[in-house]
Amino acid sequence: MNDEKKLLNVTIDGVELEVPAGTTILAAAERVGAVIPRYCYHPGLSAPAVCRMCLVEVEGAPKPLASCVQPVQDDMVVHTNTAQARKARRAAVEFLLMNHPLDCPICDAAGQCELQDYAFETGQLKTRYVEPKLVMGRDKVTPEIVYFADRCILCTRCVRFMDEIAKDPVLVVINRGQRGYIDTMTGELFENPFSINIVDVCPVGALVNEDFLFKARAWDLDQTASICPGCSQGCNVSLGTKEERIVRAKPRFNPEVNSYWMCDHGRKTVINWGAGARIEVPMARDGDELKPVDWPQALDALSEAIGNEPGRARAIVSAGASNESLFTLRRLMEELGSDGGVFRVPTGPEAELPGFPKLKLRRDRVPNAKGAELLGFQRSDAVFDSAQGHRGALFVLEDTLEGAPDGFGTNAELFVYIGTRLNPAARSADIVLPSTTFAEMAGTFTNFEGRVQRFEQALRGPGLARPWWLTGSALLERLGAGGRYRTAAEVFAALASEVSEYEGLNYEVLGLKGAGAPGSSAAATAG
Amino acid sequence: MAYPHAHPREVRLLSKYFGDEDAIGIEGWAERGGYVALEKALEMGPDEVTEVVKESGLRGRGGAGFPAGLKWSFMPKDGKRPNYLACNADESEPGTFKDREIMRWTPHQMIEGIIICSYAIRAQHAYIYIRGEMVDVVRVVNDAVVEAYRKGYLGENILGSGYDLELTVHLGAGAYIAGEETGLLSSLEGRRAEPKVKPPFPAQRGAFGMPTTVNNVETLAAVPHIVENGADWYRQWGTEKSPGTKLFSCCGHLQRPGNYEVSLDFNLKELVYDLCGGPPEGRQLRAVIPGGSSVPLMTVDEIDCDVSYEGIEAAGSLQGSGGLIAIDDSACLLRSIRKMVDFYAHESCGQCTNCREGTVWLANILRRIERGDGREEDLPLLLDVGANMAGRTICPLSDSAAVPVVSGIQKFEEEFVAHIKDGTCTAVR
Amino acid sequence: MSDGLHPAVVSAQPSQRDEKNPDAPLFEGEYQDRLEKILSRYPFKRAALLPVLNMAQQVRGWISPDTIKRVAEILELSPAYVRSVASFYTMFQLRPAGKYLIQVCTGIGCDLCGAEDVVEGLLKATGTRIGETSADGKYTVVEVECLAGCGFPTMVQINDRMYENVKAEDVEGLLKELD
């Protein structure tokens, strides 16, 4: 065991460094900023060393070595970018391109394709292969993932993901040599809750998700760091957006939460979140009608209504609302005298990723149940019961009100609906305020184990929609109940000073990988 | 002189009973001195046996020539994990058919070597990984193994020594690469026969993740002779670096093709012209491949060397598996080279990029040149593709595929040029 | 029911018989016994995959998707995995062949000594093309790589039998001998 911790000296491209025994050359090289091209190597999977792309020159070694598996030895001198190493890489790219269809113009991976990148980098622009190309065609491997055999470079990342991480070895190499291709059991499609990760790990365009097929070019997408709202796991994701729409979500590495992976349910939830007709303007009741108003008018109406002392406040909130929005509502309710708030949690079957068991598609299919709880809201299976017959002020924050009973909210002195969609039950509100989704604002969610994670704004909200914490804090200022917050970070700072579980946290501490609330089970692992 | 073409200049240790039907069964084999060495070995300590084999200088006969005793000495002695022996009987190097004949005529010679080796490396279970296509030989080996069990040479408490050994015959299923050490182990474990990166070496992590020695049939068949007669006795043949005798499988354009066992200091040219009788009447030899299709072609001028590992290497090729292929002037050398490359393209496991694609590329270029569509730039291209395949992959199959092409161009450029420039062949029909 | 085979050699029974019964039950009767003997020779089930596939082929004549699923179930592997392994090895027939699977070595040793003529002769005599089964279902002729008998060219394997030194003129007699 002591050997493991032993430090070894290694020189990489002239830079000397010390690494622990067992470090591969590839990993050591990354520490000095030398990125060695690779195809079959993926940091989340075993390394078979088959693509022969990561070959480097080691002084004293008769042949170039595969840096992805070769452990550093003491006093090793490595050159990653000599003429020999470059020739080896250029050769590997040339071999891979022999039968490649070069259909980049219609390939989904174009722009994010490692074959393109390295072909460009190694400068082998003209092939010397003049023989006829092998044509193999395409086929589905899951109901939504298509395999283009001709683009495949047989790196086997997808095979290893299914075998080692999903522990569901349904994807394999068929045949051998150049006749090899990836397939499932004869004539069968496979289904696995984590299947789309095989599309992510594919370094080329061989595995593509039909959901994304031909929808966008990779270079047209903006990327934003975010958190998946699909369940209480809180997978770190990167949102790919184009023209104010979310086109896809891909996992963003976080060793504490989701490693390199995420589930298929999450991806779909992200894309569908906020879809459909949205509330785009504030509305205020005028007799039987809800009439569009501007924000000053809406806030005037709301502060006037509150001034009329409608009575103690109750709330139904969504566990998909950010901590900042929930905290803002809590503050407002405290002004009126809070009578408590509830939230409901849709659930579904749990699915674990066996090779990274920390990651589960969790039963609670909302991102912030824990956050809502820590802010004093009560989880309930019967959220509408508490509102039934309530005569004071009633706030609904981002709950869709689906399934609300007839006449919901009609007894309340003041019924304020803050949300994104105007379901029938919301139409009886006195004031309707359009809010934004997680993708349209910055904020934080607190995952199942109390880990607090930030998400950034990826889209503009529709019309006049604004984050509730922004409009809520403006309202509180008018009511003389506190300063106005201009950023989500400021709201969070106020939250952290008030709610003991968040003590010591701020946006800087959270960074983009989040941190456990002190004392929680995910204690302080800022990344 | 019974077995196809035995020759008085041979030194027949392993091949003495080739052609002798009565040597196949265990009774006949015992009458010919079989299993005496085993009795002797079981009276020695395992390490003593290893020491004798080490001293004899016996080198692996599968192609790489690694010293056998040294290989055995890498095996752990602590008994913490089970040790295994895998006998590599997956003979498939084109031009090689010696193991087949050892197993066909003297299966007990191999089995005795397996038992002695297993004892020396402290293995409790040995596997014979035998090539699936060798249907006739498989039956012979199966019968012999059952006989050995019945006689108490296998199973529990062998010859009262307290040593137990199980031996299982495991059938290959058609994959040349299963003859590569780590490919064989992958296959034995129920996987695709894909070679693995070394380290770890099989002596650390081999079959089923346990320490394993992999030895070729011919290597193991030599062991009883060495144990019975001693290291010095074995060293009376061959050279300092290549002691003993070796079987050469000789095929192609020869008057008397077959297996010849010679002292390892025997002259290669005499092997070809004297023992094998040279090319058929009226023909001239053009090329000799001394060690299976994976080693460089030699011109007839180059073969005046001894057949030791170092002798053939100094002359510009390698001893390899001892599969000698003679090609005379009636053959299109380009076609012969292409056939060899086709073989590797067919047998590449396909893991490593350079091999999977390079083997087919080489074959495609050669086929195009054969067809008369060669281009001048094809020669430098073939050489460069060959260079890009050599030394870049997990196992040496990729190197092997490039060898006939590169050595062919180096030594027989006129053959390629004739095809490319004039669309003709230098073969004399 | 026991077949009397010693457990040491159960994993090495040639598998291309003349009689092929694609619907025969797998792993029943004597084959149940064989399966157990095979499993007893390896430290874990997966290692028995090649011998078990081989036995399945012996029983049914080829490895159908259905056979793959059965083998996967018995050895606790995924069907895809079994398919992958089976497709790696050329001796596993993933498609049914004729009654007589005729494999002609066209490796370098035999090629130098006229293997091409033997192939041609066999195709002519059986009225087939390479890899194709004759109309009467009797013959499938394929070219194979080196059969490790380069000193006895041309090497021809027909089901479980090996023929050495086959010349083009021997082809007719060889086929007659089969019936």
XYZ file of N, CA and C in Angstrom, chain A residues 90-182:
279
model
N -0.431 10.628 -36.725
C -0.924 10.899 -38.082
C -1.304 9.575 -38.751
N -0.491 8.551 -38.483
C -0.770 7.239 -39.073
C -2.089 6.693 -38.551
N -2.316 6.819 -37.245
C -3.562 6.278 -36.674
C -4.758 6.989 -37.303
N -4.665 8.306 -37.452
C -5.772 9.053 -38.059
C -5.973 8.622 -39.510
N -4.876 8.445 -40.218
C -4.988 8.032 -41.617
C -5.656 6.660 -41.730
N -5.273 5.752 -40.865
C -5.902 4.419 -40.866
C -7.397 4.527 -40.566
N -7.738 5.382 -39.598
C -9.148 5.496 -39.218
C -9.984 6.117 -40.326
N -9.337 6.966 -41.127
C -10.093 7.644 -42.179
C -10.213 6.819 -43.459
N -9.447 5.722 -43.531
C -9.468 4.895 -44.746
C -10.886 4.595 -45.227
N -11.686 4.050 -44.333
C -13.040 3.660 -44.701
C -14.097 4.618 -44.182
N -13.635 5.702 -43.603
C -14.595 6.647 -43.045
C -15.326 7.361 -44.180
N -16.654 7.510 -44.077
C -17.392 8.087 -45.220
C -17.143 9.582 -45.415
N -16.534 10.257 -44.451
C -16.309 11.700 -44.556
C -17.602 12.440 -44.863
N -18.659 12.037 -44.183
C -19.957 12.685 -44.397
C -20.210 13.760 -43.343
N -19.132 14.440 -42.980
C -19.231 15.489 -41.953
C -20.379 16.480 -42.207
N -20.613 16.869 -43.460
C -21.664 17.870 -43.674
C -23.032 17.426 -43.166
N -23.273 16.120 -43.081
C -24.575 15.701 -42.574
C -24.438 14.922 -41.269
N -23.263 15.004 -40.659
C -23.040 14.210 -39.441
C -23.300 15.062 -38.206
N -24.056 14.482 -37.287
C -24.399 15.169 -36.053
C -23.191 15.529 -35.205
N -22.139 14.745 -35.353
C -20.986 14.960 -34.477
C -20.060 16.056 -35.020
N -20.274 16.458 -36.248
C -19.390 17.467 -36.828
C -19.298 18.664 -35.891
N -18.081 19.094 -35.662
C -17.895 20.223 -34.760
C -17.586 19.797 -33.346
N -17.923 18.558 -33.003
C -17.559 18.050 -31.685
C -16.978 16.659 -31.868
N -16.338 16.447 -33.030
C -15.866 15.120 -33.403
C -14.360 15.061 -33.183
N -13.944 14.074 -32.413
C -12.519 13.978 -32.125
C -11.724 13.518 -33.347
N -12.397 12.833 -34.258
C -11.716 12.426 -35.486
C -11.423 13.659 -36.343
N -12.424 14.531 -36.446
C -12.216 15.799 -37.156
C -11.091 16.601 -36.519
N -11.177 16.699 -35.191
C -10.203 17.528 -34.473
C -8.782 17.053 -34.739
N -8.569 15.749 -34.576
C -7.203 15.248 -34.693
C -6.758 15.154 -36.146
N -7.707 14.938 -37.049
C -7.352 14.927 -38.463
C -6.819 16.314 -38.831
N -7.487 17.324 -38.294
C -7.072 18.698 -38.540
C -5.713 18.966 -37.890
N -5.615 18.514 -36.649
C -4.414 18.792 -35.878
C -3.186 18.077 -36.436
N -3.373 16.835 -36.883
C -2.214 16.091 -37.363
C -1.873 16.448 -38.798
N -2.754 17.178 -39.458
C -2.417 17.718 -40.758
C -2.437 16.726 -41.902
N -3.071 15.570 -41.693
C -3.159 14.600 -42.787
C -4.445 14.900 -43.551
N -4.369 15.845 -44.450
C -5.601 16.314 -45.078
C -5.965 15.514 -46.324
N -4.981 14.866 -46.909
C -5.271 14.119 -48.131
C -4.942 12.661 -47.869
N -5.886 11.780 -48.145
C -5.643 10.373 -47.866
C -4.831 9.747 -48.993
N -4.043 8.780 -48.614
C -3.292 8.032 -49.621
C -4.010 6.742 -49.981
N -5.195 6.570 -49.372
C -5.956 5.334 -49.605
C -6.831 5.513 -50.839
N -6.510 4.786 -51.894
C -7.264 4.966 -53.138
C -8.138 3.763 -53.457
N -8.161 2.797 -52.551
C -8.946 1.581 -52.808
C -10.418 1.874 -52.480
N -11.323 1.003 -52.934
C -12.741 1.242 -52.626
C -12.991 1.185 -51.110
N -13.915 2.029 -50.653
C -14.218 2.031 -49.223
C -15.224 0.946 -48.874
N -15.114 0.487 -47.654
C -16.049 -0.496 -47.127
C -17.327 0.242 -46.736
N -18.468 -0.274 -47.171
C -19.730 0.378 -46.817
C -20.574 -0.586 -45.988
N -20.967 -0.167 -44.799
C -21.667 -1.078 -43.896
C -23.077 -0.654 -43.518
N -23.385 0.646 -43.609
C -24.748 1.064 -43.317
C -25.002 1.414 -41.873
N -26.286 1.487 -41.522
C -26.653 1.921 -40.175
C -27.817 1.108 -39.650
N -27.973 1.176 -38.333
C -29.031 0.407 -37.707
C -29.319 1.003 -36.341
N -30.503 0.718 -35.835
C -30.827 1.190 -34.485
C -30.300 0.223 -33.439
N -29.842 0.748 -32.326
C -29.464 -0.130 -31.222
C -30.411 0.015 -30.027
N -31.064 1.170 -29.917
C -32.155 1.334 -28.957
C -33.277 1.987 -29.754
N -34.457 2.104 -29.162
C -35.541 2.730 -29.944
C -35.184 4.137 -30.413
N -34.196 4.779 -29.764
C -33.893 6.141 -30.201
C -32.441 6.412 -30.550
N -31.591 5.413 -30.438
C -30.183 5.635 -30.788
C -29.838 4.874 -32.067
N -29.272 5.606 -33.010
C -28.925 5.008 -34.300
C -27.411 4.820 -34.366
N -27.002 3.683 -34.887
C -25.579 3.377 -35.042
C -25.191 3.465 -36.511
N -24.257 4.357 -36.831
C -23.733 4.484 -38.196
C -22.412 3.723 -38.249
N -22.453 2.503 -38.779
C -21.280 1.621 -38.735
C -20.093 2.221 -39.485
N -20.374 2.940 -40.551
C -19.266 3.450 -41.367
C -18.467 4.540 -40.666
N -19.118 5.215 -39.727
C -18.399 6.268 -39.019
C -17.638 5.718 -37.813
N -17.991 4.503 -37.441
C -17.469 3.936 -36.194
C -15.972 3.660 -36.313
N -15.233 4.002 -35.258
C -13.794 3.721 -35.254
C -13.462 2.586 -34.288
N -14.482 1.864 -33.831
C -14.319 0.690 -32.972
C -13.466 0.957 -31.736
N -13.684 2.123 -31.143
C -12.933 2.447 -29.924
C -13.491 1.676 -28.740
N -14.722 1.196 -28.871
C -15.436 0.388 -27.860
C -15.789 1.144 -26.576
N -15.763 2.466 -26.610
C -16.200 3.190 -25.404
C -17.642 2.827 -25.056
N -18.512 2.741 -26.062
C -19.923 2.450 -25.804
C -20.093 1.056 -25.218
N -19.301 0.111 -25.763
C -19.364 -1.267 -25.274
C -18.947 -1.297 -23.802
N -17.889 -0.575 -23.507
C -17.386 -0.581 -22.128
C -18.318 0.176 -21.191
N -18.979 1.226 -21.684
C -19.935 1.898 -20.799
C -21.036 0.924 -20.389
N -21.595 0.225 -21.374
C -22.694 -0.683 -21.054
C -22.214 -1.831 -20.162
N -21.003 -2.283 -20.377
C -20.488 -3.414 -19.612
C -20.039 -2.987 -18.207
N -19.238 -1.937 -18.150
C -18.588 -1.613 -16.886
C -19.417 -0.673 -16.010
N -20.147 0.227 -16.611
C -20.847 1.244 -15.826
C -22.331 0.893 -15.689
N -22.971 0.593 -16.825
C -24.377 0.197 -16.742
C -24.507 -1.255 -16.288
N -23.425 -1.999 -16.361
C -23.400 -3.437 -16.018
C -24.540 -4.189 -16.709
N -24.689 -3.849 -17.956
C -25.748 -4.433 -18.770
C -25.107 -4.671 -20.142
N -24.333 -5.750 -20.259
C -23.502 -5.913 -21.470
C -24.322 -6.299 -22.697
N -25.089 -5.352 -23.178
C -25.974 -5.608 -24.303
C -25.392 -5.114 -25.618
N -24.298 -4.374 -25.520
C -23.692 -3.820 -26.722
C -22.318 -4.446 -26.874
N -22.035 -4.977 -28.056
C -20.798 -5.752 -28.220
C -20.195 -5.515 -29.592
N -18.971 -5.975 -29.764
C -18.357 -5.978 -31.090
C -18.715 -7.311 -31.745
N -19.198 -7.225 -32.961
C -19.514 -8.433 -33.723
C -18.421 -8.622 -34.775
N -18.072 -9.864 -35.050
C -17.013 -10.215 -36.009
C -15.662 -9.723 -35.508
N -14.677 -9.851 -36.385
C -13.352 -9.393 -35.981
C -12.696 -8.678 -37.152
N -11.556 -8.071 -36.851
C -10.815 -7.373 -37.894
C -11.640 -6.252 -38.493
N -11.391 -5.988 -39.786
C -12.068 -4.852 -40.397
C -13.557 -5.091 -40.601
N -13.992 -6.344 -40.456
C -15.415 -6.623 -40.589
C -16.170 -6.391 -39.277
N -15.471 -5.920 -38.290
C -16.078 -5.706 -36.980
C -17.048 -4.530 -36.972
N -18.086 -4.657 -36.179
C -18.999 -3.536 -35.954
C -19.669 -3.723 -34.600
N -20.348 -2.684 -34.151
C -21.009 -2.727 -32.847
C -22.467 -3.136 -33.043
